Coordinates of C-alpha atoms and ligand atoms in Angstrom, one line a residue:
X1 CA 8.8 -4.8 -11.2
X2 CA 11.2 -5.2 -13.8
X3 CA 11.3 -7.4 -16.7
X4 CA 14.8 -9.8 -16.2
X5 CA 16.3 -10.7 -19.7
X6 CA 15.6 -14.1 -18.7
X7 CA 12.8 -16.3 -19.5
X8 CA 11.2 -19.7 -18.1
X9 CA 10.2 -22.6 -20.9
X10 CA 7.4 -25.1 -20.9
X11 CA 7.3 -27.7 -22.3
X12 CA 3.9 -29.3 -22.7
X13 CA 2.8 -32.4 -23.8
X14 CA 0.4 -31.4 -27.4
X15 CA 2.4 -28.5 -28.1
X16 CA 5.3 -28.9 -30.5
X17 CA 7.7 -25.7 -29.3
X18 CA 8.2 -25.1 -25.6
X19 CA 6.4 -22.4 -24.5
X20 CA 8.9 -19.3 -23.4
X21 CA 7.6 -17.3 -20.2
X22 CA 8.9 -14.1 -19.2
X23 CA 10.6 -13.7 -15.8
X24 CA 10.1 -10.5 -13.5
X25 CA 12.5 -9.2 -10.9
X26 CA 11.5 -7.6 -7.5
X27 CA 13.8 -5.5 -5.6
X28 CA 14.2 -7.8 -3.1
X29 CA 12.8 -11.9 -3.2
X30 CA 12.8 -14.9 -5.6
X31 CA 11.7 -13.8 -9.6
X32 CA 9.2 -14.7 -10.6
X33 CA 7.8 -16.6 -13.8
X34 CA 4.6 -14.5 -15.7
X35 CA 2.4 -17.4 -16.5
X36 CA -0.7 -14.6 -17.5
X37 CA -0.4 -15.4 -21.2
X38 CA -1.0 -19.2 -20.5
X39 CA -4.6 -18.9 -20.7
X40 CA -4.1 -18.6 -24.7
X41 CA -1.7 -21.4 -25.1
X42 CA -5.4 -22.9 -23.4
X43 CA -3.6 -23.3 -20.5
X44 CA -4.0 -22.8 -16.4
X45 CA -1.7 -22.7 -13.7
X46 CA -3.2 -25.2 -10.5
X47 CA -1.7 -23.8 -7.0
X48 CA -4.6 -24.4 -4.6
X49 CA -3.9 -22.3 -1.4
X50 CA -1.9 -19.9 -3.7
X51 CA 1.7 -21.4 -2.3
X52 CA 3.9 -20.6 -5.2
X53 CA 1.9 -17.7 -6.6
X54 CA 2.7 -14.2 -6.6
X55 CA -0.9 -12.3 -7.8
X56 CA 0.3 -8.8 -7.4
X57 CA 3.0 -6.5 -7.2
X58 CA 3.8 -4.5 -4.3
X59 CA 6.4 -1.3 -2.6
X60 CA 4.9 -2.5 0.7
X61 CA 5.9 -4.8 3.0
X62 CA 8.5 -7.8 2.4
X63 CA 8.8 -10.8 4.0
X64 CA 11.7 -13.4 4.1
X65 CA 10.0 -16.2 5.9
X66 CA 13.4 -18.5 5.7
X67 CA 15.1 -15.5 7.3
X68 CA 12.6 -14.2 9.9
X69 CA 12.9 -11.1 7.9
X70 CA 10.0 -8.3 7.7
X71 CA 10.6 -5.2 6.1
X72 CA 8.1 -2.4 6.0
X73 CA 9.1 0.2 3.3
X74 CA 12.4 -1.2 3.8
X75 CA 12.4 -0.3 7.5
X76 CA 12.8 -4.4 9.4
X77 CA 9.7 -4.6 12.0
X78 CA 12.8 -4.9 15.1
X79 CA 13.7 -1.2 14.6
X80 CA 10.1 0.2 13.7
X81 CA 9.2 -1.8 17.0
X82 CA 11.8 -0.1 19.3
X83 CA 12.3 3.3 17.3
X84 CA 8.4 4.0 15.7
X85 CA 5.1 4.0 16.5
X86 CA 2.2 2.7 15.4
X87 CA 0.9 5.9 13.5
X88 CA 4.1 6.6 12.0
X89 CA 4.3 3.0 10.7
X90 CA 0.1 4.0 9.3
X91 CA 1.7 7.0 7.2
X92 CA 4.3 5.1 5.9
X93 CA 2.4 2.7 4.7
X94 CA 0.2 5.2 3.3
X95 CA 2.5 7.3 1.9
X96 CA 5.4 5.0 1.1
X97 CA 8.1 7.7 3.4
X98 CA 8.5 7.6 6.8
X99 CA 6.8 11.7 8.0
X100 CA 8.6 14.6 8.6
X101 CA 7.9 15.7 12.2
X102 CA 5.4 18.3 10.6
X103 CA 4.1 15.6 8.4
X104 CA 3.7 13.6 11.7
X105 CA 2.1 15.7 13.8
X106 CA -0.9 16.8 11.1
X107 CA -1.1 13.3 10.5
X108 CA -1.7 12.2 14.2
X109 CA -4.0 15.7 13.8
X110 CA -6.3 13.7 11.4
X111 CA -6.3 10.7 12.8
X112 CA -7.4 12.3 15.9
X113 CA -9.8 14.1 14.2
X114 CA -11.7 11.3 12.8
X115 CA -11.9 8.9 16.0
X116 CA -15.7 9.7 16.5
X117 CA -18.2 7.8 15.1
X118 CA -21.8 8.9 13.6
X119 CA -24.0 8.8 16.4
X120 CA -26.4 6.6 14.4
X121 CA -24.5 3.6 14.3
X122 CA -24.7 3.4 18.8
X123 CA -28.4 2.5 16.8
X124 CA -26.8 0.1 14.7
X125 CA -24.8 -1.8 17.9
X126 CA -28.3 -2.2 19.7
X127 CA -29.9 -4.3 17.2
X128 CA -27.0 -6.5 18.3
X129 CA -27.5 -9.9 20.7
X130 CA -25.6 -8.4 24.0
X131 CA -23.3 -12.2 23.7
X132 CA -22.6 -11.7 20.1
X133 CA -19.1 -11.8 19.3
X134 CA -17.2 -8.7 18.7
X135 CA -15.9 -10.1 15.1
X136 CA -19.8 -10.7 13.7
X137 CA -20.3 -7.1 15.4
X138 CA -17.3 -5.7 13.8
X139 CA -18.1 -7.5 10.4
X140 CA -21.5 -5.5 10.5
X141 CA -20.3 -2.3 11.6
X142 CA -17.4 -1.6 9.5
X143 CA -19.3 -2.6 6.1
X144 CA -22.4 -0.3 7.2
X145 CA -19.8 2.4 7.7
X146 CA -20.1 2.7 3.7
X147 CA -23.6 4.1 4.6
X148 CA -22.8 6.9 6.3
X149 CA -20.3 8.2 3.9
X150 CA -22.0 8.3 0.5
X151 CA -19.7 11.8 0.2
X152 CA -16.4 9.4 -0.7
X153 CA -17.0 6.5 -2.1
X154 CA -15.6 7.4 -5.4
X155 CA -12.2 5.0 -5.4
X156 CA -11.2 6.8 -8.7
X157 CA -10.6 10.0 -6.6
X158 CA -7.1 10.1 -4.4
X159 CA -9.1 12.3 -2.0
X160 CA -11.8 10.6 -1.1
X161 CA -9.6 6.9 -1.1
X162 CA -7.3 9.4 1.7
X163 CA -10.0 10.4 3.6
X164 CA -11.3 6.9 3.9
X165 CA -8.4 5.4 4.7
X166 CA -7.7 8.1 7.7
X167 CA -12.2 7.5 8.3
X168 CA -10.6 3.5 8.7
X169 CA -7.7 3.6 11.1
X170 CA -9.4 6.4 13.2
X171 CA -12.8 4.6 13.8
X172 CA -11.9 1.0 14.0
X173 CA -10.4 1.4 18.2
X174 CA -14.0 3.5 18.5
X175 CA -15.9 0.2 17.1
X176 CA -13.5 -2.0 18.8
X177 CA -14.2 -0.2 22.3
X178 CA -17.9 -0.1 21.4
X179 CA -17.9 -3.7 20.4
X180 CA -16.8 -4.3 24.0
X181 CA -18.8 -1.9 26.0
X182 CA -21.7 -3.1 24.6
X183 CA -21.3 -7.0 25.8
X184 CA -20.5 -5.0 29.2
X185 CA -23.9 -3.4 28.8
X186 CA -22.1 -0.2 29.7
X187 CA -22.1 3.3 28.2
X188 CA -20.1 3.6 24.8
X189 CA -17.2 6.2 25.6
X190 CA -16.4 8.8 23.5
X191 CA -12.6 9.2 22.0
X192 CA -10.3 11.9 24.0
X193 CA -8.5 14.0 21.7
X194 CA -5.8 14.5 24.4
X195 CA -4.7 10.9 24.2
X196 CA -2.7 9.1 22.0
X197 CA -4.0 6.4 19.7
X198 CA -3.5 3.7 22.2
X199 CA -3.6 5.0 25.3
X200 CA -7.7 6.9 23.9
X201 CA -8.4 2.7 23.0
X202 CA -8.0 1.9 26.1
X203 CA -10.0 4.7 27.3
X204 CA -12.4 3.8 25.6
X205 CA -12.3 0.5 26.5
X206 CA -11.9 0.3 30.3
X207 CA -13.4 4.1 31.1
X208 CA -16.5 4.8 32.4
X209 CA -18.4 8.3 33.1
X210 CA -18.7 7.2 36.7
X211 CA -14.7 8.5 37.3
X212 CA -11.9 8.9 35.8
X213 CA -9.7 6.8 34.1
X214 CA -5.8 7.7 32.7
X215 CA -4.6 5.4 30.7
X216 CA -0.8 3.3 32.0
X217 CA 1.6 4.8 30.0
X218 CA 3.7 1.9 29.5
X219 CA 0.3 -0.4 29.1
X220 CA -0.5 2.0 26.2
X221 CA 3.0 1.9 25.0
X222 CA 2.7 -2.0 24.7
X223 CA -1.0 -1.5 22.9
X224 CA 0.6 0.6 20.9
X225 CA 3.6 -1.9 19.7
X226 CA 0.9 -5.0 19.5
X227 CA -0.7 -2.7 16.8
X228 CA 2.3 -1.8 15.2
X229 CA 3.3 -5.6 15.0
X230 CA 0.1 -6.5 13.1
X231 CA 0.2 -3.4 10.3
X232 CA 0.8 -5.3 7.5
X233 CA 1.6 -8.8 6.3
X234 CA 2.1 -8.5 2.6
X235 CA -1.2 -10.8 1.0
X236 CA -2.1 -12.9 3.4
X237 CA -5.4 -14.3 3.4
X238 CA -7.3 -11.5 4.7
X239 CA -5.4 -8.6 2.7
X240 CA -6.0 -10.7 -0.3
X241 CA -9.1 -11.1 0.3
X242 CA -9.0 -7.4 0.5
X243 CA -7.4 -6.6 -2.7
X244 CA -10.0 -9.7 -4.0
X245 CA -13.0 -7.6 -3.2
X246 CA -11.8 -4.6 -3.8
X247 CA -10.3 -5.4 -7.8
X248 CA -14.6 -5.5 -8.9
X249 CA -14.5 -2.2 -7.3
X250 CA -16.4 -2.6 -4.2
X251 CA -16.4 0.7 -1.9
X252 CA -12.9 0.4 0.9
X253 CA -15.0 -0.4 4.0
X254 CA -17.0 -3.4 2.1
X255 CA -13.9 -4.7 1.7
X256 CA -12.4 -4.0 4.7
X257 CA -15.5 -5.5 6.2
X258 CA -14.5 -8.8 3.9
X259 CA -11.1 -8.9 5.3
X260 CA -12.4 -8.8 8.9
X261 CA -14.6 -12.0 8.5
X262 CA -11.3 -13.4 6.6
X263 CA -9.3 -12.9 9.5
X264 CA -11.6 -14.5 11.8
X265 CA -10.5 -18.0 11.0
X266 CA -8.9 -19.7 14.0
X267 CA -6.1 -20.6 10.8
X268 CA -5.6 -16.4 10.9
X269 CA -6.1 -13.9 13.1
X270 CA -8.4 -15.8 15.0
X271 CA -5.3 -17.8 16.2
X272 CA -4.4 -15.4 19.5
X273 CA -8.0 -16.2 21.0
X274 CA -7.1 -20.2 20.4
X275 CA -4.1 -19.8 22.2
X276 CA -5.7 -18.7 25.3
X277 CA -8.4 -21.2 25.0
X278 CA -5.4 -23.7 24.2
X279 CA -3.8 -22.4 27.1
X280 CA -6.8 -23.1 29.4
X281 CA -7.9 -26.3 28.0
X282 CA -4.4 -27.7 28.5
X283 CA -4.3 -26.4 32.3
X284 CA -1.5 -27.5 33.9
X285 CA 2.4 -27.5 32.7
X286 CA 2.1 -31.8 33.4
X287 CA -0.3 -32.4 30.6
X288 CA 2.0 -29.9 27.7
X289 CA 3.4 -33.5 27.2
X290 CA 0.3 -35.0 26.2
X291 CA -0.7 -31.9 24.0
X292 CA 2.2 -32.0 22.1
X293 CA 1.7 -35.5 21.7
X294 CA -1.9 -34.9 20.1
X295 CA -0.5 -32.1 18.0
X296 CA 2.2 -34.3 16.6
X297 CA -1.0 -37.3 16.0
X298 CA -1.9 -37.0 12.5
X299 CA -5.6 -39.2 13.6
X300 CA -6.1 -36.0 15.9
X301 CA -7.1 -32.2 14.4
X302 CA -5.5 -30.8 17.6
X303 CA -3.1 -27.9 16.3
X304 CA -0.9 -26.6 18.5
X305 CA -2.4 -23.2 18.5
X306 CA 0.5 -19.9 17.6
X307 CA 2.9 -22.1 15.8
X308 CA 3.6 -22.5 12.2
X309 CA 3.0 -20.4 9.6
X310 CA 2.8 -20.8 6.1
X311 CA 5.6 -18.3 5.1
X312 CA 8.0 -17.9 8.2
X313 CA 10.2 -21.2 8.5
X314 CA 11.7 -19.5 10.8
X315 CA 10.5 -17.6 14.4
X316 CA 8.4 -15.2 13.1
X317 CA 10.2 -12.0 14.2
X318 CA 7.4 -10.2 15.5
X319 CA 6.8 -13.0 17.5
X320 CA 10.0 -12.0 19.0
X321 CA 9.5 -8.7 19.7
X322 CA 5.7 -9.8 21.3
X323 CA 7.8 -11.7 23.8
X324 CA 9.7 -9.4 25.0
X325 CA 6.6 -6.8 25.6
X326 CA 4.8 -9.6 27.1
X327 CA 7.8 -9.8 29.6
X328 CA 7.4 -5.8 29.8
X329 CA 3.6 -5.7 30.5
X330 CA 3.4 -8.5 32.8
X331 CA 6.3 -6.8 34.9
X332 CA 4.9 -3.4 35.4
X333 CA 1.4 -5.6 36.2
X334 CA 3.4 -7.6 38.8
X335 CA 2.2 -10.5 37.2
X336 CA 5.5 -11.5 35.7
X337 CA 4.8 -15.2 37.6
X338 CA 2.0 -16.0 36.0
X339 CA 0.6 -19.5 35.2
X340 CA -0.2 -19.1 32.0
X341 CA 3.2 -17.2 30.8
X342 CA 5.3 -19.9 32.6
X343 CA 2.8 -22.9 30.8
X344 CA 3.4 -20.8 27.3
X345 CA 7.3 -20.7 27.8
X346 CA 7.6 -24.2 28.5
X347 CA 5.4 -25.5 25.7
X348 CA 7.7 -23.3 23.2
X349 CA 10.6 -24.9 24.6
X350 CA 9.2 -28.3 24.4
X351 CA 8.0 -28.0 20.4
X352 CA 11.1 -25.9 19.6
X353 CA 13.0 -29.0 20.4
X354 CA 10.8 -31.6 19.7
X355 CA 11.8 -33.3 15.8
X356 CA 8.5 -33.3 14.2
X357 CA 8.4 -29.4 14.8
X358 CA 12.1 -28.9 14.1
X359 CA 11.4 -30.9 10.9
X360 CA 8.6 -28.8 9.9
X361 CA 10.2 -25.6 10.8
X362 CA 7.3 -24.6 12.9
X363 CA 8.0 -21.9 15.3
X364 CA 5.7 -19.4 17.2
X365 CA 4.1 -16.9 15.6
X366 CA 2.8 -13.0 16.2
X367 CA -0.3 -14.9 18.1
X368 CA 1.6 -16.6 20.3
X369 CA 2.4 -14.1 22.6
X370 CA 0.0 -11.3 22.1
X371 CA -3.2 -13.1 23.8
X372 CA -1.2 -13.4 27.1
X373 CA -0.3 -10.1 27.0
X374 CA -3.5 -9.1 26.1
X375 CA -5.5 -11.0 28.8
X376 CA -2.8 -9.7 31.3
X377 CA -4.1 -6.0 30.0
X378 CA -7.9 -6.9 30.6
X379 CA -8.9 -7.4 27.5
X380 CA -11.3 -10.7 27.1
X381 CA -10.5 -13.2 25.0
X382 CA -13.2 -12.6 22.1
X383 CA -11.8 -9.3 21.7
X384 CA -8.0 -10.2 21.0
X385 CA -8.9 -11.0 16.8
X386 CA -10.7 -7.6 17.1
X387 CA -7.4 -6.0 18.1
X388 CA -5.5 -7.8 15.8
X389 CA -8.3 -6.4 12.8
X390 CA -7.7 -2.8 14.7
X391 CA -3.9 -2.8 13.6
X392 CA -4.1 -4.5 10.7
X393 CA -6.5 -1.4 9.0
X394 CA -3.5 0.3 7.3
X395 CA -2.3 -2.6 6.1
X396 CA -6.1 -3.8 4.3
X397 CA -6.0 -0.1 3.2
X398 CA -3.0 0.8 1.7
X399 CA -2.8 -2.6 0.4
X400 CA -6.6 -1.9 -1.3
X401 CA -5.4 2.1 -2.2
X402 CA -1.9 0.7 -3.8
X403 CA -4.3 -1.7 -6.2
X404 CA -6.6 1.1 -6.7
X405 CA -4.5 3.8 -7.8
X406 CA -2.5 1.5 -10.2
X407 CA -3.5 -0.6 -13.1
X408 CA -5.3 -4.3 -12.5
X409 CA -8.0 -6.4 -13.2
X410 CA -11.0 -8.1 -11.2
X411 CA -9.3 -11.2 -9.5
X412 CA -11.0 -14.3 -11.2
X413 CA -8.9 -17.3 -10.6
X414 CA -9.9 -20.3 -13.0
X415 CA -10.3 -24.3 -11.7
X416 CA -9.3 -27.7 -12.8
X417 CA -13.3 -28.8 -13.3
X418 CA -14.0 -32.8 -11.6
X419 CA -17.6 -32.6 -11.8
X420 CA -20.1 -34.8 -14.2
X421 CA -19.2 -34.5 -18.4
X422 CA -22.2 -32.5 -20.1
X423 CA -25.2 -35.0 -19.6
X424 CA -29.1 -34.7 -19.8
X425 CA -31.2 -33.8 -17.2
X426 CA -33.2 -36.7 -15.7
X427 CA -36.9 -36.3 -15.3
X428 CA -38.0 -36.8 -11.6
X429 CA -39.7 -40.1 -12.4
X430 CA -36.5 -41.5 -13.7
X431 CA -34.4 -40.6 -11.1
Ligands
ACO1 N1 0.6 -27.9 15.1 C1 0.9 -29.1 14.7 N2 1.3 -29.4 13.4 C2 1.3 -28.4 12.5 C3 1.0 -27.0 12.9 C4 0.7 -26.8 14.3 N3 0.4 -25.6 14.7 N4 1.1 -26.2 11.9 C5 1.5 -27.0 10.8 N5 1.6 -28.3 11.2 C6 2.1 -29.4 10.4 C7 1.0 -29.9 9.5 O1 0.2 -30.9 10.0 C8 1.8 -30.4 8.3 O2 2.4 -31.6 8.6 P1 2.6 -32.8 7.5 O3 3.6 -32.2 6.5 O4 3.1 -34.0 8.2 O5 1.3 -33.0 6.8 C9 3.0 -29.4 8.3 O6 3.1 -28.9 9.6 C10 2.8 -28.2 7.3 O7 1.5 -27.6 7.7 P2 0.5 -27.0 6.7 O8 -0.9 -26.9 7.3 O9 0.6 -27.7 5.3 O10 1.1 -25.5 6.5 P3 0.3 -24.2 6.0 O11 1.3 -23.3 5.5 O12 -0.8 -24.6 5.0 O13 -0.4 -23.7 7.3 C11 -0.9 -22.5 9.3 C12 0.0 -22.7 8.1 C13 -2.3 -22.5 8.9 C14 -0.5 -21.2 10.0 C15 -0.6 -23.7 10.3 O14 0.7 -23.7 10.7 C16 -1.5 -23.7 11.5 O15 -2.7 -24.2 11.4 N6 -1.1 -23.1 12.6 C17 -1.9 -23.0 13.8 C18 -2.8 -21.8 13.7 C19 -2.1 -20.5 13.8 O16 -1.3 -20.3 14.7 N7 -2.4 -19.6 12.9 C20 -1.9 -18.2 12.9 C21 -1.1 -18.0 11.7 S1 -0.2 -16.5 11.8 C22 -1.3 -15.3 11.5 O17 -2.3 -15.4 10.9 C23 -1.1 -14.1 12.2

């Protein structure tokens, strides 16, 4: 950040000067005004949902949401998509530099490395109901992973916060899987060094000791881009409710376990399972019409499930990129015709030319595509938000290691108070 020679001024009713507020500049992105020193003019900001409010600086990711623009690094998400991989995109979001290839390969070395889990927590899934869902499970799991690694908690150490990140990204596709096998009632399977990151998830996932199981190449290829697609987002709700937890100085995977539940929300990453369900409620391509119509009815909750998004007004150009490896995957599953893909593609079409969504610049979003592509892989619907938390890990952790290792202060946002004026408390009998 760098302070601009320009500054913003208030005026406020009760205060005889205006009030002059510095102005920062990022590299890229609108400046922004500081309004910290309010509070002892006796002032507050008010931006409920946190639309026009920047609470932290970051060298991460950038998003131009007028644009369809996402940079990671500097790298836009089209090239890391056709050019990267998912663990190259981790490390450089780690690490701020895209690896050398030695620097690659000991960091896919680590990774692998760290893919097991302690054999105590297959004790931990049990206590489990077999139809919980995988998010409550993986809400549980990944905060009691703080118990089993009392050796690196200390956030003030760059070591430990390293290992724990790498402890993260490696475990979360073994608790995925787990999460999985377990409403299966089958045996958990243990990672495969020999595999890649994508192609060991699903491994894990679909394997079972009974034979053998190698993973589609190009299948793992596409799991490997729908993780890669979901790294990072800048502070969206659940990375800032990352950062949030993690600025009192909470251990990583508490707060990693307080993104997850964040994410949940059907409003988030909870989204690409509503698709589907969207998808099947509406049934048939004859009643989009009618759906679109409820969507568009402001007397009706009905959301048109994968559109909109509060900073792309614009397509969201992962959303892009999802579509084209949805056409990938459902080609090399011969499945190119199906139902569901042809009932997506025309309710697209429909809203992206229908007024009230032109007007409101809603377009599809990263969860539009990825449940259908998804499904098409095998993987059941209640799992899809648990793949989304999977690749999202680096993100939550370099976002939480980039707070961490700089300066900042326990989040504490203040309130414009409606309640009762100070009053006496009423005896019962008065009441
Ligand atoms: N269907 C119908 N109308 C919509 C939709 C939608 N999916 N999304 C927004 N709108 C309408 C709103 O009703 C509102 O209309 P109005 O101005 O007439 O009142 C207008 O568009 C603006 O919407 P807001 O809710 O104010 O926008 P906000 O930025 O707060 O919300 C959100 C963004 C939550 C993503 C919203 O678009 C939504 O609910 N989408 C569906 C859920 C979804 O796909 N979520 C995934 C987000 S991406 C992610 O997490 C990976």
């Amino acid at each position: 950040m760098t302070d601009t020679n320009k500054t913003a001024s208030l005026t406020v009713p009760g205060i005889a000067e205006p009030i002059e507020l510095a102005m920062h500049s990022g590299t890229l992105g609108p400046d922004v005004i500081d309004v910290s020193k309010l509070v002892g003019k006796g002032l507050f900001t008010y931006d409920p949902g946190f639309v026009s409010t920047a609470a932290c600086d970051s060298d991460l990711t950038y998003i131009d949401g007028d644009n369809g623009v996402l940079l990671h690094g500097g790298y836009p998400i089209e090239q890391l998509a056709e050019h990267s991989n998912y663990l190259e995109l981790c490390y450089l979001l780690l690490n701020g530099e895209l690896p050398t290839k030695q620097q690659a390969e000991e960091f896919e070395t680590t990774i692998t490395n760290h893919t097991m889990v302690h054999e105590q927590l297959a004790q931990f899934f049990r206590g489990f109901r077999r139809d919980a869902h995988p998010m409550a499970i993986m809400c549980g799991v990944v905060g009691a992973l703080s118990a089993f690694y009392h050796d690196s908690l200390d956030i003030d150490e760059e070591h430990h916060r390293s290992v724990t990140a790498h402890r993260l990204i490696a475990k979360m596709p073994t608790l995925a899987a787990m999460s999985y096998k377990y409403s299966q009632g089958q045996p958990f399977m243990y990672p495969r060094n020999d595999l890649g990151y994508a192609a060991n998830f699903l491994y894990m996932m679909f394997g079972t000791p009974c034979e053998n199981y190698e993973p589609n190449p190009i299948i793992a290829k596409a799991m490997d881009r729908i993780f890669l697609l979901h790294a990072d987002h800048e502070q969206n709700a659940s990375t800032s409710t990352v950062r949030l937890a993690g600025s009192t100085g909470a251990n990583p995977f508490a707060c990693v376990a307080a993104g997850i539940a964040a994410l949940w929300g059907p409003s988030h990453g909870g989204a690409n399972e509503a698709v589907l369900n969207m998808l099947a409620e509406i049934g048939d391509e004859s009643r989009i019409d009618e759906y679109v119509a409820k969507a568009k009815d402001k007397d009706d909750p009905f959301r048109l499930m994968g559109f909109g998004h509060r900073v792309y007004k614009n397509y969201d150009p992962r959303a892009k990129v999802m579509q084209q490896t949805c056409h990938e995957v459902l080609s090399e599953l011969g499945v190119e015709d199906s139902p569901t893909l042809k009932m997506a593609q025309r309710l697209e079409q429909i809203a992206l030319e229908d007024p009230y969504f032109v007007e409101r610049k809603l377009y599809p979003n990263v969860d539009f595509y990825s449940g259908i592509i998804l499904k098409a892989i095998g993987i059941p619907e209640e799992l899809f938000t648990v793949i989304f938390a999977t690749g999202r890990t680096p993100g939550w952790i370099a976002q939480w290691n980039e707070m961490i290792s700089g300066s900042y202060k326990i989040g504490r946002p203040r309130q414009l108070y409606r309640g009762p004026a100070k009053r006496d408390y009423t005896p019962m009998a008065k009441r």
